[in-house]
mmCIF file of C-alpha atoms in Angstrom:
data_model
loop_
_atom_site.group_PDB
_atom_site.id
_atom_site.type_symbol
_atom_site.label_atom_id
_atom_site.label_comp_id
_atom_site.label_asym_id
_atom_site.label_seq_id
_atom_site.Cartn_x
_atom_site.Cartn_y
_atom_site.Cartn_z
ATOM 1 C CA MET H 30 -0.454 -0.130 -0.114
ATOM 2 C CA ALA H 31 2.708 2.159 1.027
ATOM 3 C CA GLY H 32 4.725 1.846 -2.325
ATOM 4 C CA ALA H 33 1.796 2.493 -4.470
ATOM 5 C CA LEU H 34 1.096 5.627 -2.493
ATOM 6 C CA LEU H 35 4.393 6.959 -3.435
ATOM 7 C CA ALA H 36 4.108 6.063 -6.967
ATOM 8 C CA VAL H 37 0.668 7.619 -7.037
ATOM 9 C CA LEU H 38 3.006 10.741 -5.235
ATOM 10 C CA ALA H 39 5.705 10.161 -7.760
ATOM 11 C CA LEU H 40 3.570 10.813 -10.764
ATOM 12 C CA LEU H 41 1.665 13.738 -9.334
ATOM 13 C CA TRP H 42 4.610 16.015 -8.164
ATOM 14 C CA GLY H 43 7.590 14.480 -9.448
ATOM 15 C CA SER H 44 11.414 13.063 -8.517
ATOM 16 C CA GLN H 45 11.183 15.449 -5.887
ATOM 17 C CA VAL H 46 8.936 13.435 -3.201
ATOM 18 C CA LEU H 47 10.771 11.144 -3.249
ATOM 19 C CA LYS H 48 14.052 12.994 -3.242
ATOM 20 C CA ALA H 49 12.191 14.309 0.256
ATOM 21 C CA PHE H 50 12.159 10.638 1.268
ATOM 22 C CA ASP H 51 15.810 9.634 0.358
ATOM 23 C CA TYR H 52 17.263 12.685 2.039
ATOM 24 C CA VAL H 53 19.948 12.020 4.488
ATOM 25 C CA PRO H 54 22.324 14.991 6.579
ATOM 26 C CA PRO H 55 25.974 14.824 5.313
ATOM 27 C CA TRP H 56 26.745 13.189 9.034
ATOM 28 C CA LYS H 57 23.602 10.613 9.199
ATOM 29 C CA GLY H 58 25.620 7.129 8.839
ATOM 30 C CA GLN H 59 28.892 8.024 9.421
ATOM 31 C CA GLN H 60 31.506 6.135 11.228
ATOM 32 C CA GLN H 61 32.108 6.665 15.020
ATOM 33 C CA MET H 62 34.096 9.671 15.600
ATOM 34 C CA TYR H 63 36.216 8.822 18.748
ATOM 35 C CA LYS H 64 37.869 5.555 20.463
ATOM 36 C CA LEU H 65 38.888 4.901 24.108
ATOM 37 C CA ASP H 66 42.579 4.947 24.682
ATOM 38 C CA ILE H 67 43.053 2.286 26.772
ATOM 39 C CA GLY H 68 46.720 2.698 27.452
ATOM 40 C CA TRP H 69 45.786 5.963 29.042
ATOM 41 C CA PRO H 70 47.024 6.983 31.805
ATOM 42 C CA LYS H 71 49.789 4.521 32.318
ATOM 43 C CA ILE H 72 49.253 4.332 35.525
ATOM 44 C CA PRO H 73 45.945 4.820 36.473
ATOM 45 C CA GLU H 74 46.570 4.720 40.298
ATOM 46 C CA TYR H 75 48.064 8.306 40.409
ATOM 47 C CA PHE H 76 44.270 9.020 40.366
ATOM 48 C CA THR H 77 43.743 8.994 44.149
ATOM 49 C CA GLY H 78 40.926 11.658 44.547
ATOM 50 C CA GLN H 79 37.869 12.739 42.266
ATOM 51 C CA THR H 80 38.889 14.173 39.208
ATOM 52 C CA PHE H 81 36.768 16.947 38.407
ATOM 53 C CA CYS H 82 38.900 18.710 35.601
ATOM 54 C CA VAL H 83 41.298 18.545 32.976
ATOM 55 C CA ALA H 84 43.138 20.948 30.989
ATOM 56 C CA VAL H 85 45.575 20.062 28.047
ATOM 57 C CA ASP H 86 48.592 22.223 27.239
ATOM 58 C CA SER H 87 49.146 20.979 23.259
ATOM 59 C CA LEU H 88 51.839 23.425 22.887
ATOM 60 C CA HIS H 89 53.686 21.308 25.557
ATOM 61 C CA GLY H 90 52.259 18.209 25.436
ATOM 62 C CA LEU H 91 51.113 18.385 28.690
ATOM 63 C CA VAL H 92 47.512 17.436 30.812
ATOM 64 C CA TYR H 93 46.605 18.658 33.869
ATOM 65 C CA VAL H 94 44.381 16.978 36.409
ATOM 66 C CA GLY H 95 42.058 18.735 39.020
ATOM 67 C CA GLN H 96 41.336 16.210 41.780
ATOM 68 C CA ARG H 97 39.808 16.723 45.112
ATOM 69 C CA GLY H 98 40.177 14.328 48.295
ATOM 70 C CA ASP H 99 41.937 14.402 51.916
ATOM 71 C CA ASN H 100 45.462 13.936 51.862
ATOM 72 C CA VAL H 101 45.722 14.137 48.284
ATOM 73 C CA PRO H 102 47.714 16.312 45.585
ATOM 74 C CA LYS H 103 45.152 18.434 44.186
ATOM 75 C CA VAL H 104 46.995 18.629 41.126
ATOM 76 C CA LEU H 105 48.471 15.974 38.926
ATOM 77 C CA VAL H 106 50.449 16.547 35.994
ATOM 78 C CA PHE H 107 50.835 13.545 32.917
ATOM 79 C CA SER H 108 52.865 13.667 29.614
ATOM 80 C CA GLU H 109 50.764 13.554 26.793
ATOM 81 C CA GLU H 110 51.610 9.973 26.193
ATOM 82 C CA GLY H 111 50.220 9.395 29.676
ATOM 83 C CA TYR H 112 53.453 9.337 32.157
ATOM 84 C CA PHE H 113 53.090 10.932 35.392
ATOM 85 C CA LEU H 114 55.343 13.642 35.747
ATOM 86 C CA TYR H 115 54.677 15.274 38.769
ATOM 87 C CA SER H 116 52.105 16.938 40.824
ATOM 88 C CA TRP H 117 50.877 19.969 43.252
ATOM 89 C CA ASN H 118 48.971 21.261 46.239
ATOM 90 C CA ASP H 119 49.771 24.610 47.256
ATOM 91 C CA THR H 120 46.986 26.837 47.683
ATOM 92 C CA VAL H 121 44.413 24.813 46.331
ATOM 93 C CA GLU H 122 41.392 23.707 47.975
ATOM 94 C CA MET H 123 38.670 22.218 46.141
ATOM 95 C CA PRO H 124 39.574 22.599 42.220
ATOM 96 C CA HIS H 125 36.622 22.742 39.795
ATOM 97 C CA GLY H 126 37.571 23.961 36.643
ATOM 98 C CA ILE H 127 41.093 24.345 35.087
ATOM 99 C CA PHE H 128 42.405 25.982 31.792
ATOM 100 C CA VAL H 129 45.670 26.130 30.445
ATOM 101 C CA LEU H 130 47.208 29.306 28.602
ATOM 102 C CA ASN H 131 50.068 29.642 26.146
ATOM 103 C CA THR H 132 51.644 32.651 25.107
ATOM 104 C CA ALA H 133 54.363 34.301 22.982
ATOM 105 C CA THR H 134 56.393 34.570 25.891
ATOM 106 C CA ASP H 135 55.086 31.697 28.803
ATOM 107 C CA SER H 136 52.495 29.182 29.920
ATOM 108 C CA SER H 137 50.283 29.208 32.679
ATOM 109 C CA VAL H 138 47.564 27.413 34.418
ATOM 110 C CA TRP H 139 44.289 29.062 35.555
ATOM 111 C CA ILE H 140 42.277 26.785 38.700
ATOM 112 C CA THR H 141 38.628 27.902 39.562
ATOM 113 C CA ASP H 142 38.354 27.034 43.661
ATOM 114 C CA VAL H 143 35.059 26.307 44.697
ATOM 115 C CA GLY H 144 36.426 25.669 48.436
ATOM 116 C CA THR H 145 34.898 27.257 51.862
ATOM 117 C CA GLY H 146 38.013 27.591 53.261
ATOM 118 C CA LYS H 147 41.130 30.297 53.558
ATOM 119 C CA TYR H 148 41.913 29.517 49.186
ATOM 120 C CA GLY H 149 38.078 28.946 48.624
ATOM 121 C CA HIS H 150 35.779 31.687 46.325
ATOM 122 C CA THR H 151 38.506 32.411 44.089
ATOM 123 C CA VAL H 152 40.457 32.196 40.564
ATOM 124 C CA LYS H 153 43.648 31.746 40.714
ATOM 125 C CA GLN H 154 46.709 31.436 38.240
ATOM 126 C CA TYR H 155 50.046 28.974 38.518
ATOM 127 C CA SER H 156 53.057 28.536 36.336
ATOM 128 C CA PRO H 157 53.433 24.949 35.120
ATOM 129 C CA LEU H 158 55.026 23.614 38.387
ATOM 130 C CA GLY H 159 52.776 25.273 40.624
ATOM 131 C CA LYS H 160 53.816 28.613 41.674
ATOM 132 C CA LEU H 161 50.897 30.525 42.392
ATOM 133 C CA MET H 162 51.079 33.717 40.203
ATOM 134 C CA GLN H 163 47.831 35.547 41.051
ATOM 135 C CA ILE H 164 44.843 35.311 42.833
ATOM 136 C CA LEU H 165 41.210 36.949 41.822
ATOM 137 C CA GLY H 166 38.830 37.098 44.280
ATOM 138 C CA THR H 167 38.201 37.770 47.688
ATOM 139 C CA PRO H 168 40.064 34.321 48.996
ATOM 140 C CA GLY H 169 38.070 32.144 51.985
ATOM 141 C CA ASN H 170 34.620 34.929 51.753
ATOM 142 C CA ALA H 171 32.300 34.469 48.751
ATOM 143 C CA GLY H 172 30.424 37.802 47.629
ATOM 144 C CA SER H 173 29.186 39.334 44.515
ATOM 145 C CA SER H 174 30.982 42.551 44.330
ATOM 146 C CA LEU H 175 32.912 43.832 41.013
ATOM 147 C CA ILE H 176 35.309 46.279 43.478
ATOM 148 C CA PRO H 177 36.915 44.594 45.154
ATOM 149 C CA LEU H 178 36.028 41.003 43.264
ATOM 150 C CA GLN H 179 34.477 38.452 44.671
ATOM 151 C CA PHE H 180 33.229 35.155 43.308
ATOM 152 C CA ASP H 181 30.640 32.249 45.208
ATOM 153 C CA GLN H 182 32.205 29.119 43.724
ATOM 154 C CA PRO H 183 33.252 30.064 40.326
ATOM 155 C CA ALA H 184 32.634 26.934 37.971
ATOM 156 C CA ASP H 185 35.065 27.691 35.195
ATOM 157 C CA ILE H 186 37.278 29.717 32.914
ATOM 158 C CA PHE H 187 38.598 30.143 29.532
ATOM 159 C CA VAL H 188 41.509 32.947 28.584
ATOM 160 C CA GLU H 189 42.578 34.195 25.549
ATOM 161 C CA GLU H 190 46.020 34.890 24.356
ATOM 162 C CA SER H 191 45.088 38.602 24.231
ATOM 163 C CA GLY H 192 44.627 37.674 28.453
ATOM 164 C CA ASP H 193 41.121 38.745 28.024
ATOM 165 C CA ILE H 194 39.186 36.379 30.662
ATOM 166 C CA TYR H 195 35.731 34.507 30.853
ATOM 167 C CA VAL H 196 34.190 33.229 34.042
ATOM 168 C CA VAL H 197 30.874 31.866 35.231
ATOM 169 C CA ASP H 198 30.487 32.023 38.095
ATOM 170 C CA GLY H 199 29.030 30.473 40.490
ATOM 171 C CA ASP H 200 28.866 26.289 40.521
ATOM 172 C CA GLY H 201 25.518 26.777 43.148
ATOM 173 C CA GLY H 202 26.744 29.587 45.518
ATOM 174 C CA MET H 203 24.605 33.100 45.098
ATOM 175 C CA ASN H 204 25.951 34.083 41.725
ATOM 176 C CA ASN H 205 24.761 33.420 37.994
ATOM 177 C CA ARG H 206 26.809 35.173 35.850
ATOM 178 C CA LEU H 207 29.232 35.183 33.291
ATOM 179 C CA LEU H 208 32.468 37.880 33.630
ATOM 180 C CA LYS H 209 34.919 39.184 30.857
ATOM 181 C CA LEU H 210 37.670 40.836 32.333
ATOM 182 C CA SER H 211 40.617 42.370 30.802
ATOM 183 C CA ASN H 212 44.290 41.221 31.135
ATOM 184 C CA ASP H 213 44.404 43.509 34.107
ATOM 185 C CA TYR H 214 40.922 41.879 35.675
ATOM 186 C CA ARG H 215 38.419 45.031 35.031
ATOM 187 C CA GLU H 216 35.513 44.211 34.228
ATOM 188 C CA ILE H 217 34.355 44.277 30.783
ATOM 189 C CA TRP H 218 31.153 43.383 30.469
ATOM 190 C CA MET H 219 28.365 40.980 32.570
ATOM 191 C CA ALA H 220 25.818 38.608 31.559
ATOM 192 C CA GLY H 221 23.250 36.972 33.714
ATOM 193 C CA ALA H 222 21.145 36.666 36.869
ATOM 194 C CA ASN H 223 19.723 33.767 38.380
ATOM 195 C CA GLY H 224 16.556 32.686 36.436
ATOM 196 C CA THR H 225 15.322 31.082 33.826
ATOM 197 C CA GLY H 226 15.064 33.879 31.489
ATOM 198 C CA ILE H 227 16.953 34.843 27.884
ATOM 199 C CA GLY H 228 20.215 35.735 29.912
ATOM 200 C CA GLN H 229 19.515 34.356 33.026
ATOM 201 C CA PHE H 230 21.594 31.157 34.731
ATOM 202 C CA LYS H 231 20.462 28.384 36.961
ATOM 203 C CA ILE H 232 24.164 27.303 37.851
ATOM 204 C CA PRO H 233 26.646 28.585 34.439
ATOM 205 C CA HIS H 234 28.858 25.430 34.781
ATOM 206 C CA SER H 235 31.226 26.181 31.368
ATOM 207 C CA VAL H 236 32.646 28.283 29.045
ATOM 208 C CA THR H 237 34.597 28.280 26.117
ATOM 209 C CA VAL H 238 35.241 30.706 23.008
ATOM 210 C CA ASP H 239 34.741 30.197 19.180
ATOM 211 C CA PRO H 240 37.143 31.724 16.638
ATOM 212 C CA VAL H 241 34.461 33.985 15.293
ATOM 213 C CA GLY H 242 33.809 35.943 18.641
ATOM 214 C CA ARG H 243 30.915 34.017 20.249
ATOM 215 C CA VAL H 244 30.979 32.796 24.247
ATOM 216 C CA TRP H 245 29.135 29.813 24.914
ATOM 217 C CA VAL H 246 28.507 28.947 28.032
ATOM 218 C CA ALA H 247 26.844 25.552 29.754
ATOM 219 C CA ASP H 248 24.168 26.540 31.744
ATOM 220 C CA ARG H 249 23.530 23.212 33.953
ATOM 221 C CA ASP H 250 20.462 23.560 35.552
ATOM 222 C CA ASN H 251 18.301 25.325 32.855
ATOM 223 C CA LYS H 252 18.873 22.643 30.458
ATOM 224 C CA ARG H 253 20.490 24.779 27.633
ATOM 225 C CA ILE H 254 23.746 25.950 26.427
ATOM 226 C CA GLN H 255 23.503 30.130 25.712
ATOM 227 C CA VAL H 256 25.764 32.273 23.125
ATOM 228 C CA PHE H 257 26.775 35.420 23.715
ATOM 229 C CA ASP H 258 28.716 37.953 21.559
ATOM 230 C CA LYS H 259 32.495 38.460 23.296
ATOM 231 C CA VAL H 260 32.789 41.773 22.753
ATOM 232 C CA THR H 261 29.247 43.192 23.574
ATOM 233 C CA GLY H 262 28.383 40.411 26.094
ATOM 234 C CA GLU H 263 24.814 40.873 23.766
ATOM 235 C CA TRP H 264 23.113 37.428 23.872
ATOM 236 C CA LEU H 265 23.251 35.420 20.656
ATOM 237 C CA GLY H 266 20.705 32.738 21.249
ATOM 238 C CA SER H 267 20.345 29.430 23.102
ATOM 239 C CA TRP H 268 20.218 25.417 22.593
ATOM 240 C CA THR H 269 17.549 23.299 24.953
ATOM 241 C CA SER H 270 16.630 20.708 22.108
ATOM 242 C CA CYS H 271 19.521 18.437 22.838
ATOM 243 C CA PHE H 272 19.173 18.409 26.611
ATOM 244 C CA ALA H 273 15.765 16.952 27.131
ATOM 245 C CA GLU H 274 17.581 14.473 29.028
ATOM 246 C CA ASP H 275 20.285 16.307 31.215
ATOM 247 C CA GLY H 276 21.864 19.151 31.488
ATOM 248 C CA PRO H 277 25.381 20.369 29.873
ATOM 249 C CA TYR H 278 27.953 20.504 32.302
ATOM 250 C CA SER H 279 31.238 21.024 29.845
ATOM 251 C CA VAL H 280 31.672 22.919 26.408
ATOM 252 C CA ARG H 281 34.773 22.284 24.683
ATOM 253 C CA PHE H 282 35.189 22.873 20.977
ATOM 254 C CA THR H 283 37.053 20.176 18.805
ATOM 255 C CA ALA H 284 40.232 21.292 17.023
ATOM 256 C CA ASP H 285 38.631 21.895 13.912
ATOM 257 C CA TYR H 286 36.092 23.842 15.669
ATOM 258 C CA LYS H 287 33.436 22.075 13.534
ATOM 259 C CA TYR H 288 31.854 20.043 16.862
ATOM 260 C CA LEU H 289 31.373 20.913 20.571
ATOM 261 C CA ILE H 290 32.108 18.196 23.094
ATOM 262 C CA VAL H 291 29.429 18.374 25.974
ATOM 263 C CA SER H 292 29.269 16.033 28.697
ATOM 264 C CA GLN H 293 26.163 15.084 30.383
ATOM 265 C CA LEU H 294 26.913 13.489 34.072
ATOM 266 C CA ASN H 295 23.582 12.229 35.163
ATOM 267 C CA ILE H 296 23.326 10.011 32.217
ATOM 268 C CA ASN H 297 26.714 9.125 31.769
ATOM 269 C CA ARG H 298 27.644 10.501 28.287
ATOM 270 C CA LEU H 299 29.135 12.704 26.044
ATOM 271 C CA ALA H 300 27.286 14.433 22.774
ATOM 272 C CA ILE H 301 29.268 15.314 19.657
ATOM 273 C CA LEU H 302 26.892 18.860 18.533
ATOM 274 C CA ALA H 303 27.449 20.263 15.156
ATOM 275 C CA ALA H 304 28.932 23.765 15.614
ATOM 276 C CA PRO H 305 27.795 26.551 13.468
ATOM 277 C CA LEU H 306 30.814 27.933 11.522
ATOM 278 C CA VAL H 307 29.645 31.883 11.547
ATOM 279 C CA GLY H 308 26.285 33.356 11.575
ATOM 280 C CA SER H 309 23.090 32.490 13.706
ATOM 281 C CA ILE H 310 23.784 29.724 16.085
ATOM 282 C CA GLY H 311 20.424 28.095 14.768
ATOM 283 C CA ASP H 312 18.996 24.626 16.110
ATOM 284 C CA CYS H 313 21.132 21.805 17.882
ATOM 285 C CA VAL H 314 22.212 19.031 16.125
ATOM 286 C CA VAL H 315 23.380 15.981 18.036
ATOM 287 C CA ILE H 316 25.480 14.035 15.460
ATOM 288 C CA GLN H 317 26.790 11.352 17.562
ATOM 289 C CA THR H 318 27.074 10.569 21.221
ATOM 290 C CA ILE H 319 29.331 7.774 23.292
ATOM 291 C CA GLN H 320 27.803 6.391 26.025
ATOM 292 C CA LEU H 321 30.049 5.999 28.990
ATOM 293 C CA ALA H 322 29.629 3.180 31.525
ATOM 294 C CA ASP H 323 27.054 3.608 34.796
ATOM 295 C CA GLU H 324 28.158 5.724 37.531
ATOM 296 C CA THR H 325 31.138 7.195 35.427
ATOM 297 C CA LYS H 326 29.538 10.609 36.151
ATOM 298 C CA PRO H 327 31.808 12.919 33.541
ATOM 299 C CA HIS H 328 32.282 16.373 34.639
ATOM 300 C CA LEU H 329 34.009 18.600 32.716
ATOM 301 C CA VAL H 330 36.409 17.644 29.125
ATOM 302 C CA ASP H 331 39.484 19.626 27.496
ATOM 303 C CA VAL H 332 40.749 18.840 23.890
ATOM 304 C CA ASP H 333 43.996 18.503 22.736
ATOM 305 C CA MET H 334 43.853 21.054 20.061
ATOM 306 C CA LYS H 335 46.702 20.023 18.174
ATOM 307 C CA SER H 336 45.630 15.910 17.926
ATOM 308 C CA GLY H 337 42.163 16.539 18.736
ATOM 309 C CA ALA H 338 42.452 14.347 21.659
ATOM 310 C CA VAL H 339 39.498 14.490 24.256
ATOM 311 C CA TYR H 340 39.787 14.196 27.711
ATOM 312 C CA VAL H 341 36.993 13.477 30.020
ATOM 313 C CA ALA H 342 37.387 13.900 33.654
ATOM 314 C CA GLU H 343 34.875 11.576 35.900
ATOM 315 C CA ILE H 344 34.175 12.220 39.050
ATOM 316 C CA GLY H 345 32.472 8.641 39.631
ATOM 317 C CA ALA H 346 34.668 6.575 38.085
ATOM 318 C CA GLN H 347 37.573 8.977 39.674
ATOM 319 C CA GLN H 348 40.211 8.745 36.283
ATOM 320 C CA VAL H 349 40.105 10.607 33.303
ATOM 321 C CA GLN H 350 39.757 9.133 30.046
ATOM 322 C CA ARG H 351 41.698 9.807 26.613
ATOM 323 C CA TYR H 352 39.217 9.446 23.495
ATOM 324 C CA ILE H 353 41.118 9.612 20.342
ATOM 325 C CA PRO H 354 39.704 10.733 17.036
ATOM 326 C CA LEU H 355 39.771 7.889 14.052
ATOM 327 C CA SER H 356 40.089 10.242 11.064
#
């Protein structure tokens, strides 16, 4: 019956009907994009706490892991090949987000600290060996002030080569905002407030910036990604359709900026989303998903912008795993 109906439709409207039935988007049916690297790291036993965050220094082939727990090193450093190199612990209380900045002259590691002790509620800059270089916020004191600058459980940070800083603040505290700071740590603009409306947040959990001037924020408990203009802070749009099952915990671009890697902690999944190159952000499109084992709880991710490898910090499994691209 269905075949006869199609034949009639084809006679009435020509080949366009059959083309509509046969159309397949270019990404449908494509091969799996990543595979788990079971040999990374070489000795997983160096993970001794809950692994909350990971950052890749693709220029120097280093991977930084932030973990929490009593009497454990808070920052572990591995080689790209998976060998443990060293760790550091001073002035880090409860790492939540981590980011590596490489400039023409040096490298540094930025950490958001959500602890409630004397080092908490801060964003801190370290040398690659763990020397404290800069503290943003008021250590040990939660707040919303911009002068002096205060945070309440800052969740994540992205730093541009120019030194401009984007901070999502916070991870369940009094603030639900996105801050852009200049390289001398002054406010350029601020977006957000607690709520469900346009430009408002309920736990802004991760932030990244694309090459065409858009800031992408994982608005975790609103189950959406929101996008802003990096120059003005103007709201550009949001994605909600991909997150009916669970909100986004992380946002990071692949090395070619064609896709966004998003972790969804409560359903133990990584989602690979199509990233619009320019113009309108359009609708959210899931290209592929990677289903992880139960109770893995992927929290934050990072991408090696040289090799394309994806690193996933897993709170439940208490490890970081690496997924390597297959093409």
